[in-house]
C-alpha angles and dihedrals in degrees: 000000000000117000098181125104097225105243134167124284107269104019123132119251143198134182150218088271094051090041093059095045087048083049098051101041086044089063106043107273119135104148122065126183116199143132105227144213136107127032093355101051093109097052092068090042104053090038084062088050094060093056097262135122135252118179098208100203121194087239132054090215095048087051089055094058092046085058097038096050088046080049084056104044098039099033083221116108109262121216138244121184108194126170111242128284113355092031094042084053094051090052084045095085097048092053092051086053086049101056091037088059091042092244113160104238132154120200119197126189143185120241156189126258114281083234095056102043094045091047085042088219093167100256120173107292089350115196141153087231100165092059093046099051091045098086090042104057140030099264133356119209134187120210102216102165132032095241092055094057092089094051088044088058095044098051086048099045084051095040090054100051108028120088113346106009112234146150122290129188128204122196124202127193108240094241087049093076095053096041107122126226144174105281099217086052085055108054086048078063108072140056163167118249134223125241094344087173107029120185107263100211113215113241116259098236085055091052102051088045087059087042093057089045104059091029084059100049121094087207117026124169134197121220114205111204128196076256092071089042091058096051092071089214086124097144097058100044085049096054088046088059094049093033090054097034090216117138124254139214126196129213110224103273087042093067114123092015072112116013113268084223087057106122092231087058111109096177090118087048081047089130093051099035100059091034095051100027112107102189120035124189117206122206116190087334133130126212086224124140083290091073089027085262090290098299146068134067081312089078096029095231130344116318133199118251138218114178139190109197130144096211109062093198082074093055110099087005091139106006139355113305103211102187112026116192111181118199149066113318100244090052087047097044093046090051089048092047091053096050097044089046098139093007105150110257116237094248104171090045094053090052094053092056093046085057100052089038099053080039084055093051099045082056096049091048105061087044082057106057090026097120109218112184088246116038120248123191096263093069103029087057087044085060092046101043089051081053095056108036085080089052115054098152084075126113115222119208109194130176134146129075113267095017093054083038095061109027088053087057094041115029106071118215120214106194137033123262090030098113134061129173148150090302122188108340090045085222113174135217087048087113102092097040088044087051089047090049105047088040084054105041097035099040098215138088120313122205109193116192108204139189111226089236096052087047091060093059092064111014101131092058075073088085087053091062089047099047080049095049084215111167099244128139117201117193111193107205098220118202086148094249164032097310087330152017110212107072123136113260111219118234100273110045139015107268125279094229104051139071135236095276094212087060105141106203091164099062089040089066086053091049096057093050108272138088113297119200124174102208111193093159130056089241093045091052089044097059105040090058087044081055105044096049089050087048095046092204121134100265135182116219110189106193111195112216138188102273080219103055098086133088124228104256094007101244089339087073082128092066093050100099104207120191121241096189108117094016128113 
């Protein structure tokens, strides 16, 4: 079959390869994540020839956080480049993370002919990909012709990033790369476009219901989600927290959009202020399993709502919403801070949760530098936390059970953006792409705090930080096991639920080219990190911690079904 576009002797081509470059640089995109191979090779080598960058990982799905995680820092898509079929399924799972946290993220791979694939004809990695990929993104589009490679680009880039952000995936027949086409028509093709995430700006009538809402509570609280985080519009949500005085709470990847050591911030109080609270304002939050879906002992009795959400299906997806406000965050918060201009501020309330809260941080701290003759998470973190205060520019990767448990609840953030972790779906292995991602598109250290456990999902992407030389420190918190190491084997087999105890991470990380420390004592584990972000050198801490310090499901104890058949 023919792949070129007849044109006239002499004139000057392009073709699908050099369009999507011209596509994607047109549009911002300079860095480019990917594991490549056939049909896709020459997409990562002539992206380097143009001066850009492309961060080749030794797993699809690593590649996709990578891109997810650049999509949510920069608020611009990031981009995955997979080979077809097994790769495209790899990066499948990253896309579906991305759309669920609402990253903007767009896959591309590389495919066989529709012919082919409808008639299943057995081509190389054959694969009806764009079927496949359509329940588990926003949109899923086929490239089918050369001149349409620029429009592609330009509806999943918008697609990506308006509304709701979320994960696209764009599938291109393998000749189409190579199909040749007039150089001046195809640079007609391709495009920026205008305005691909406009402000939605919330109606009056909603607005003033949300206004005489929280002006009418006698203990109103606010709840920062890694939405608001992603909106970048830190500065006003922070004046309408101190403009207001109510107390805030952030979600995880929220942490820092207002400093955790704010003295509005009752994350510390987290128990008795969601309990207690009788009006809750939710900024780029969901009342997913992650809030217990807005009921239950959790909330202490039902609660008023007042929601910001810029897609209005979610809106009473778990509960009444009493006060809905749809639209982008900045346009929502604004609105609120003009009509609460004045408002009084809930003093005594405010006073209650500062004294919990500070309550709650006396207790932890004792816990922290308490020295037990194994570490346990609660001084290890300590260590770690102490580290890291004096340093807030950096970015935190965090991932595991008990080790995300407990370092979201120790380790304080200072300033938004700065942590990313396993998010919605709680998926594990994102550590290492995350790490890749915030090192490359920050441009500054990385400090990942890993399970042992989560590690082991994406450990070889270790070497890509390293041939990389991203600086990047990765602290495996080793209890030798899934929540914990010290679990009975039966008689027949080693137990389902524990490691191989002589397991030596820290000499993996030399081996794959980078530092390697082995930390069994909270001042060990204090200055090798201390040392390793000075050095900026890729480093392995491995922190050895009690097998039996952790606890089963982390905090979701409650969703880990446990038979009782058998059992007395």
């Amino acid at each position: 079959m023919k792949n070129d576009i007849q044109v006239a002797a002499g004139v000057e081509l392009t073709d699908g390869f050099h369009l999507l470059m011209d596509a994607l640089e047109m549009n911002g995109i300079t860095n480019i994540y990917g594991l490549l191979g056939i049909p896709v090779t020459e997409v990562g080598r002539l992206w380097q020839a143009r001066g850009n960058k492309f961060f080749s990982f030794r797993n699809e799905q690593n590649a996709g956080y990578a891109a997810s995680v650049a999509g949510y820092l920069t608020k611009k898509p990031g981009v995955c480049v997979t080979v077809s079929a097994p790769g495209f399924l790899n990066g499948l799972t990253a896309l579906a993370n991305a759309t669920t946290n609402c990253f903007p993220m767009i896959m591309i791979s590389g495919s066989s002919e529709r012919e082919i694939v409808d008639l299943q004809q057995g081509d190389y990695e054959e694969m009806d990909q764009l079927n496949i990929a359509r329940p588990h993104c926003k949109a899923s589009f086929r490239i089918n012709r050369v001149e349409d490679i620029g429009v592609a680009v330009v509806r999943a880039i918008r697609t990506a990033l308006s509304g709701r952000p979320g994960g696209v995936y764009l599938d291109i027949p393998a000749r189409l790369f190579s199909t040749t086409i007039s150089a001046e028509e195809g640079k007609k093709t391709v495009f920026v476009p205008v305005d691909p995430a406009p402000a939605q700006i919330p109606g009056p009538d909603a607005v003033q219901r949300a206004v005489d809402l929280i002006k009418g509570a006698k203990k109103p609280l606010i709840l920062l989600g890694k939405g608001a985080a992603y909106a970048q519009c830190d500065a006003d949500i922070k004046a309408l927290i101190e403009e207001t005085g109510i107390p805030f709470t952030p979600m995880s990847m929220a942490k820092g959009l207002v400093s955790d050591t704010h003295p509005q911030c009752g994350a510390a109080a987290r128990s008795m202020i969601l309990q207690d609270s009788d009006v809750v304002v939710l900024i780029g939050a969901r009342l997913n399993w992650l809030l217990s879906h807005g009921k239950g002992k959790t909330w202490g009795g039902p609660k008023k709502f007042v929601q910001i959400d810029i897609q209005a299906n979610e809106i009473d997806s778990n509960v009444p919403i009493a006060a809905p406000l749809v639209g982008d965050v900045q346009s929502c918060v604004n609105a609120l801070r003009a009509g609460l201009k004045g408002m009084a501020k809930p003093t005594e309330w405010m006073n209650a949760v500062a004294e919990r809260a500070a309550g709650s941080r006396d207790k932890l701290a004792s816990k922290l530098s308490t020295q037990t003759p194994v570490m346990n998470y609660h001084n290890s973190l300590g260590a770690i936390r102490d580290v890291l205060k004096n340093y807030p520019d950096i970015t935190l990767v965090n991932e595991g059970a008990n080790a995300l448990d407990n370092a979201r609840m120790v380790i304080d953030q200072y300033l938004p953006r700065k942590r990313v972790d396993t998010g919605t779906w709680g998926v594990m292995g994102v550590g290492m792409g995350s790490a890749v991602a915030a090192a490359v598109e920050t441009g500054k250290p990385v400090v990942a705090i890993c399970g042992d456990s989560a590690f082991g999902f994406s450990a070889m992407e270790f070497e890509t930080i390293t041939r990389y030389n991203l600086p990047v420190t990765v602290i495996i918190m080793n209890n030798g096991g899934i929540y914990r190491g010290d679990e009975a084997s039966p008689a027949h087999q080693f137990t389902c639920m524990s490691f191989n105890p002589n397991t030596r991470y820290d000499q993996f990380g030399i081996s794959l080219g980078g530092e390697g420390v082995r930390a069994t004592t909270s001042a060990e584990l204090a200055n090798a990190l201390e040392a390793a972000i000075k050095s900026g050198k890729p480093t392995l801490i491995e922190a050895i911690i009690d097998p039996a310090a952790g606890v089963e499901s982390g905090r979701i104890g409650n969703l880990n079904i446990v038979s009782s058949i058998g059992k007395k």
